[in-house]
Short mmCIF file of C-alpha atoms in Angstrom, two decimals:
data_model
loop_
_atom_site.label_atom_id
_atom_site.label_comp_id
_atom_site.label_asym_id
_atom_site.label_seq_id
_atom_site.Cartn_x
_atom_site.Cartn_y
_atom_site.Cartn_z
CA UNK A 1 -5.57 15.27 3.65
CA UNK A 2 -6.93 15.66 0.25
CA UNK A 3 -9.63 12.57 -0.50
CA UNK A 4 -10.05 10.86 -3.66
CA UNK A 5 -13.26 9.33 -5.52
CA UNK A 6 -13.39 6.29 -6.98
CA UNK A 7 -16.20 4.25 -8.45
CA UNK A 8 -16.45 1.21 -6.39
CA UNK A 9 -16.30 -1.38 -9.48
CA UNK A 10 -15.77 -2.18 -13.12
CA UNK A 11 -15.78 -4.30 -15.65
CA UNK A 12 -13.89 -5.05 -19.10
CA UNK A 13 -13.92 -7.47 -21.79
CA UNK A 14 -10.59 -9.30 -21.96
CA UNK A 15 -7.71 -7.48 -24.49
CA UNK A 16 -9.85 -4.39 -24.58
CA UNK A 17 -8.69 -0.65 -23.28
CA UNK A 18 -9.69 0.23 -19.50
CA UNK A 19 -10.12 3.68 -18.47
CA UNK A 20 -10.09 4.10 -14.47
CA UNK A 21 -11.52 7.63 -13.36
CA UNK A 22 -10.27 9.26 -10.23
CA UNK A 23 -11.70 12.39 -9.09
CA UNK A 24 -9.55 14.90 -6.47
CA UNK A 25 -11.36 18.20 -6.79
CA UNK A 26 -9.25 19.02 -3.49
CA UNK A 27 -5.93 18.60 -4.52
CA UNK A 28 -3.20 21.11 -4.24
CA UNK A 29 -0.80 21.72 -6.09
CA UNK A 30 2.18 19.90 -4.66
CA UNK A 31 -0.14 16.91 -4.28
CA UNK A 32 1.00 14.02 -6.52
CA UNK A 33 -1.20 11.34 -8.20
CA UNK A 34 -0.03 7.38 -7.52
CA UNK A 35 -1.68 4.71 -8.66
CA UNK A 36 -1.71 1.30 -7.17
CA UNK A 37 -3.04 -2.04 -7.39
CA UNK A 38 -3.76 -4.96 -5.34
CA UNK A 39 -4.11 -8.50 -6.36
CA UNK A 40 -6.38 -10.99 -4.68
CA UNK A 41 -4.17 -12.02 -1.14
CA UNK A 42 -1.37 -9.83 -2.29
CA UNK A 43 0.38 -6.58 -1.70
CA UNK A 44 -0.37 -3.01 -3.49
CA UNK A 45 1.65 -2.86 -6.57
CA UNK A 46 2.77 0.33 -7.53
CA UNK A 47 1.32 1.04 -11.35
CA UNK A 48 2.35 4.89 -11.78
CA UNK A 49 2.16 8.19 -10.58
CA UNK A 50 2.54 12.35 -11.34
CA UNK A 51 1.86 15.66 -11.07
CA UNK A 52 0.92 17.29 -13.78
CA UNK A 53 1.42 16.54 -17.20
CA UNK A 54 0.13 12.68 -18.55
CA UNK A 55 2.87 9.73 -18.21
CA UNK A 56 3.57 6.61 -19.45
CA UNK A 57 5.53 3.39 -17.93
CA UNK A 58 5.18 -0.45 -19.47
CA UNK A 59 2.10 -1.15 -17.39
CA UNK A 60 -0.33 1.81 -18.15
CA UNK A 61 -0.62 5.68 -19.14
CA UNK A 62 -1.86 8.34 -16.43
CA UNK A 63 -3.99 11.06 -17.64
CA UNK A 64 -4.20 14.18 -15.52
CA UNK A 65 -6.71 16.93 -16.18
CA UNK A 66 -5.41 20.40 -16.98
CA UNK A 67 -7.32 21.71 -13.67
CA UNK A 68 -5.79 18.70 -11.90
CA UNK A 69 -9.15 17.74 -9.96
CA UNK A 70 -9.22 14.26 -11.72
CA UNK A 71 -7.50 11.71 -13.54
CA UNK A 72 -7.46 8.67 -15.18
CA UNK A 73 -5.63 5.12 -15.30
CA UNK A 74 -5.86 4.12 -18.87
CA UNK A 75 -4.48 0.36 -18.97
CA UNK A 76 -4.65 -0.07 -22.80
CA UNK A 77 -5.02 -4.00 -23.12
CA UNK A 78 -6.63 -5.50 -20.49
CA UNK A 79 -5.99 -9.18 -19.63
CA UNK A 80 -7.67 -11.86 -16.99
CA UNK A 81 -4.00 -10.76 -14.79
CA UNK A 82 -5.08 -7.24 -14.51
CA UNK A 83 -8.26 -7.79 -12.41
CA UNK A 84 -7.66 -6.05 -8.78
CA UNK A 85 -8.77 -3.06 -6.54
CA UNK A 86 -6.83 0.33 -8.30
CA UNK A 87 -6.23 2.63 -5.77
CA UNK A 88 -5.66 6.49 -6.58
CA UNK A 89 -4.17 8.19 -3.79
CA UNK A 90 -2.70 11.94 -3.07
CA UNK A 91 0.58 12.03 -1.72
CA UNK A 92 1.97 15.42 -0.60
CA UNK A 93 5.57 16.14 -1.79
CA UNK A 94 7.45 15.58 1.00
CA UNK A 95 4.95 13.39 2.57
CA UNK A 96 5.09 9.75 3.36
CA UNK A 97 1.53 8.27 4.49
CA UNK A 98 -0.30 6.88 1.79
CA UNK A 99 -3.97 7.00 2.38
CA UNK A 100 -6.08 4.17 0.79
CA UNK A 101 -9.83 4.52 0.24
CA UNK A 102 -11.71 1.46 -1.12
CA UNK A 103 -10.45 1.55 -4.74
CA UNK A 104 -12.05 0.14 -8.16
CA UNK A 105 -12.56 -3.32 -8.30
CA UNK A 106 -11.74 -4.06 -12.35
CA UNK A 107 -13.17 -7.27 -12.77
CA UNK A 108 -11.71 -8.30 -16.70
CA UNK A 109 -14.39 -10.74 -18.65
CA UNK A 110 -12.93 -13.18 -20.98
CA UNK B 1 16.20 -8.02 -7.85
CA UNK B 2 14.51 -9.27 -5.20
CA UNK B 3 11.57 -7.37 -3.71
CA UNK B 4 10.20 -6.37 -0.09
CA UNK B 5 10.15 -9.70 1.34
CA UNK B 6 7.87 -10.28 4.94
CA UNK B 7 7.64 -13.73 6.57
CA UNK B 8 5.86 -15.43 7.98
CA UNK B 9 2.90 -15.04 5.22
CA UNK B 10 0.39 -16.40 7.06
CA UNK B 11 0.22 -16.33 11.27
CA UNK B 12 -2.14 -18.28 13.65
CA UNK B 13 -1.37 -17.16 17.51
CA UNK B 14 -4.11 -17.32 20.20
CA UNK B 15 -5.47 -14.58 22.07
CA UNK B 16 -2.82 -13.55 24.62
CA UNK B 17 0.02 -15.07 22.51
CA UNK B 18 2.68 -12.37 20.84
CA UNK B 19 2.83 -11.74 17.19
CA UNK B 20 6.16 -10.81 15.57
CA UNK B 21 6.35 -9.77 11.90
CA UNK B 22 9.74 -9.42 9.87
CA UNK B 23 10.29 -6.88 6.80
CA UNK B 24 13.17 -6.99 4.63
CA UNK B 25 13.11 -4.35 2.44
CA UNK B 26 14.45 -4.09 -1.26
CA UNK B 27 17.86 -3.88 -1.56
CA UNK B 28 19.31 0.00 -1.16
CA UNK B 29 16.35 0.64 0.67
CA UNK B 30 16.80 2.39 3.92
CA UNK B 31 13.20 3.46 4.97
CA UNK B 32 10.39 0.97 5.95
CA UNK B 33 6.58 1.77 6.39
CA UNK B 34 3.94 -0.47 7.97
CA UNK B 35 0.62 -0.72 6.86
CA UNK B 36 -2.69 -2.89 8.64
CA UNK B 37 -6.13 -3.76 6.42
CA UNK B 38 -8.78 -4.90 7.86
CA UNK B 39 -10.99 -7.25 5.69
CA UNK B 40 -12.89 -5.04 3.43
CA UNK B 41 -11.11 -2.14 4.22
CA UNK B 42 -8.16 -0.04 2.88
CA UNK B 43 -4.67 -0.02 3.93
CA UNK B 44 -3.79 2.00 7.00
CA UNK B 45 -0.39 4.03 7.54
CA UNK B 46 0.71 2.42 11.38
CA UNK B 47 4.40 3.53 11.78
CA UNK B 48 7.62 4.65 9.24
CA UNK B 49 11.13 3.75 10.31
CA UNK B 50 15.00 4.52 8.68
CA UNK B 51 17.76 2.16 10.33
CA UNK B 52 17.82 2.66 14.50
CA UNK B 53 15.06 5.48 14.10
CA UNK B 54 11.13 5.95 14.37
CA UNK B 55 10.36 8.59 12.42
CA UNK B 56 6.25 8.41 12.80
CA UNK B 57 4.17 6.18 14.92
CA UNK B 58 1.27 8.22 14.68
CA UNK B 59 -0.62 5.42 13.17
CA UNK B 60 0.18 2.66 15.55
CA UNK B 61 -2.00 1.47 18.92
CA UNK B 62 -0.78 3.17 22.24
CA UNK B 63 -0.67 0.01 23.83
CA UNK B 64 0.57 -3.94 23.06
CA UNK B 65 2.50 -2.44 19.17
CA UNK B 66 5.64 -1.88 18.74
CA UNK B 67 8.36 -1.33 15.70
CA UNK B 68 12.03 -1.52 15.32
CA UNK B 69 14.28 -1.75 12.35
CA UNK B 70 17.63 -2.30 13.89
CA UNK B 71 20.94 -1.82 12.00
CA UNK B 72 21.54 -4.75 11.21
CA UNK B 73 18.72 -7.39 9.89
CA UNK B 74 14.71 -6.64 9.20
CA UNK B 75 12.11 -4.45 10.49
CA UNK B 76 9.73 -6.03 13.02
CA UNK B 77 6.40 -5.67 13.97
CA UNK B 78 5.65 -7.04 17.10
CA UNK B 79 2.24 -7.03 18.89
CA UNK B 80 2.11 -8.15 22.44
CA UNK B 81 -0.88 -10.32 24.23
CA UNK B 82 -2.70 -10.22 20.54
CA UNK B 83 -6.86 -9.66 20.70
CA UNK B 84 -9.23 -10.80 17.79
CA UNK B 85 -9.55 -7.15 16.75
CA UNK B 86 -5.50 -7.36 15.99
CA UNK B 87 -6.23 -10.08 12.97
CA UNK B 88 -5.79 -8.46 9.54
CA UNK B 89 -3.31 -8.21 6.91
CA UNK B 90 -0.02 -6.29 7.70
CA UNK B 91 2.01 -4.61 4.95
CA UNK B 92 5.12 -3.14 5.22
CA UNK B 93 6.86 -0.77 2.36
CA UNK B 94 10.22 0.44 1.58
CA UNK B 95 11.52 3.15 -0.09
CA UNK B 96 15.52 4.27 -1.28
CA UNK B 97 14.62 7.73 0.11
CA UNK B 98 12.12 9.20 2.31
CA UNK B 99 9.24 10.67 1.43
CA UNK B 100 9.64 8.31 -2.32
CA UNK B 101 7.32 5.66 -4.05
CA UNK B 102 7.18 2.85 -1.60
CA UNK B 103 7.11 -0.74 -2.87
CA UNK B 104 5.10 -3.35 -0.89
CA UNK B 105 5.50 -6.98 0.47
CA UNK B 106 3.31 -9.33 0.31
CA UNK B 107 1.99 -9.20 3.93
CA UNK B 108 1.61 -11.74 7.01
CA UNK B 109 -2.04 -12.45 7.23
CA UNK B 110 -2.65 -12.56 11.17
CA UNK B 111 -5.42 -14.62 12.56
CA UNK B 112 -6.03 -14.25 16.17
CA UNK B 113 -8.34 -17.44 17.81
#
């Protein structure tokens, strides 16, 4: 299975951009790139995913790097409701089991 | 629109006791995944089931673990004669399709005394 690399923690100052850096120098190329969250006692919340070319959704922007062997979770505001572990994880198309490494902890400063 | 729902949230049982955990997943959703973290840890992939099947249980303990989603009401985990080492936070997902994006519950936080 493909790994990901994650820095274990960050921090931003409240209504500030966040830019979360993934690295997957392994990845191949059916390997998509989800993104998800978890809240303090809660469930991972899925934020976003792709494969190659940058996306957008209401709750953040996903670039990918033209070689594909990292990314980056850009949430553009953030607020106090957006501190949580961000997960980057490789799912093969086709595939099903979502490995989870230890994630970013974003801690957001008022 | 409601989402993956699990109940109970929270579960106390003694060692010995059996655990049973209940997934209902979002509404069109036919596949459900179960996932265990351990404190400090990331979430682990423990079984994946459609309606009346087990399609993967490569992820769950040999012995005492078991899964079913039957036709007809939620998925259940269900751990038999529960040890310490069983207390942790279970997840389960659902999905419209399988393999898709899978959308978590909250989780049942087990504590085993």
């Amino acid at each position: 299975d493909a790994k990901t690399t994650q820095p274990n923690s960050m921090e931003s100052n409240e209504e500030e951009p966040v830019h979360l850096p993934c690295n997957h120098s392994t990845i191949s190329g059916t390997d998509y790139i989800h993104w998800y969250r978890q809240l303090p006692s809660q469930g991972p919340e899925y934020v976003i995913h792709g494969l190659t070319s940058n996306v957008n959704n209401r709750m953040a922007s996903l670039a990918i790097a033209e070689d594909r062997k990292s990314s980056t979770l850009i949430l553009h505001r953030a607020t106090l409701r957006d501190a949580a572990v961000y997960y980057c994880i490789l799912l093969t198309s086709g595939t099903y089991k979502y490995i989870f490494g230890t994630g970013t902890r974003l801690k957001v400063l008022a | 629109n409601a989402g993956v729902m699990q109940n109970p949230r929270h579960l106390v049982r003694r060692r010995g006791q059996e655990a049973r955990l209940r997934c209902s997943p979002m509404k069109g959703h036919s596949h459900v995944y179960w996932y265990r973290q351990l404190p400090e840890e990331g979430l682990k992939f423990m079984v994946y089931l459609q309606k009346e099947n087990i399609i993967d249980e490569s992820g769950m303990p040999k012995e005492r673990f078991s899964a079913e989603f039957p036709k007809e009401g939620p998925s259940i985990l269900r751990i038999q004669q529960v040890v310490r080492g069983d207390s942790a936070a279970y997840f389960c997902a659902s999905s419209p399709v399988g393999p898709d994006t899978q959308y978590f519950g909250p989780g049942t936080r087990l504590t085993v005394l």
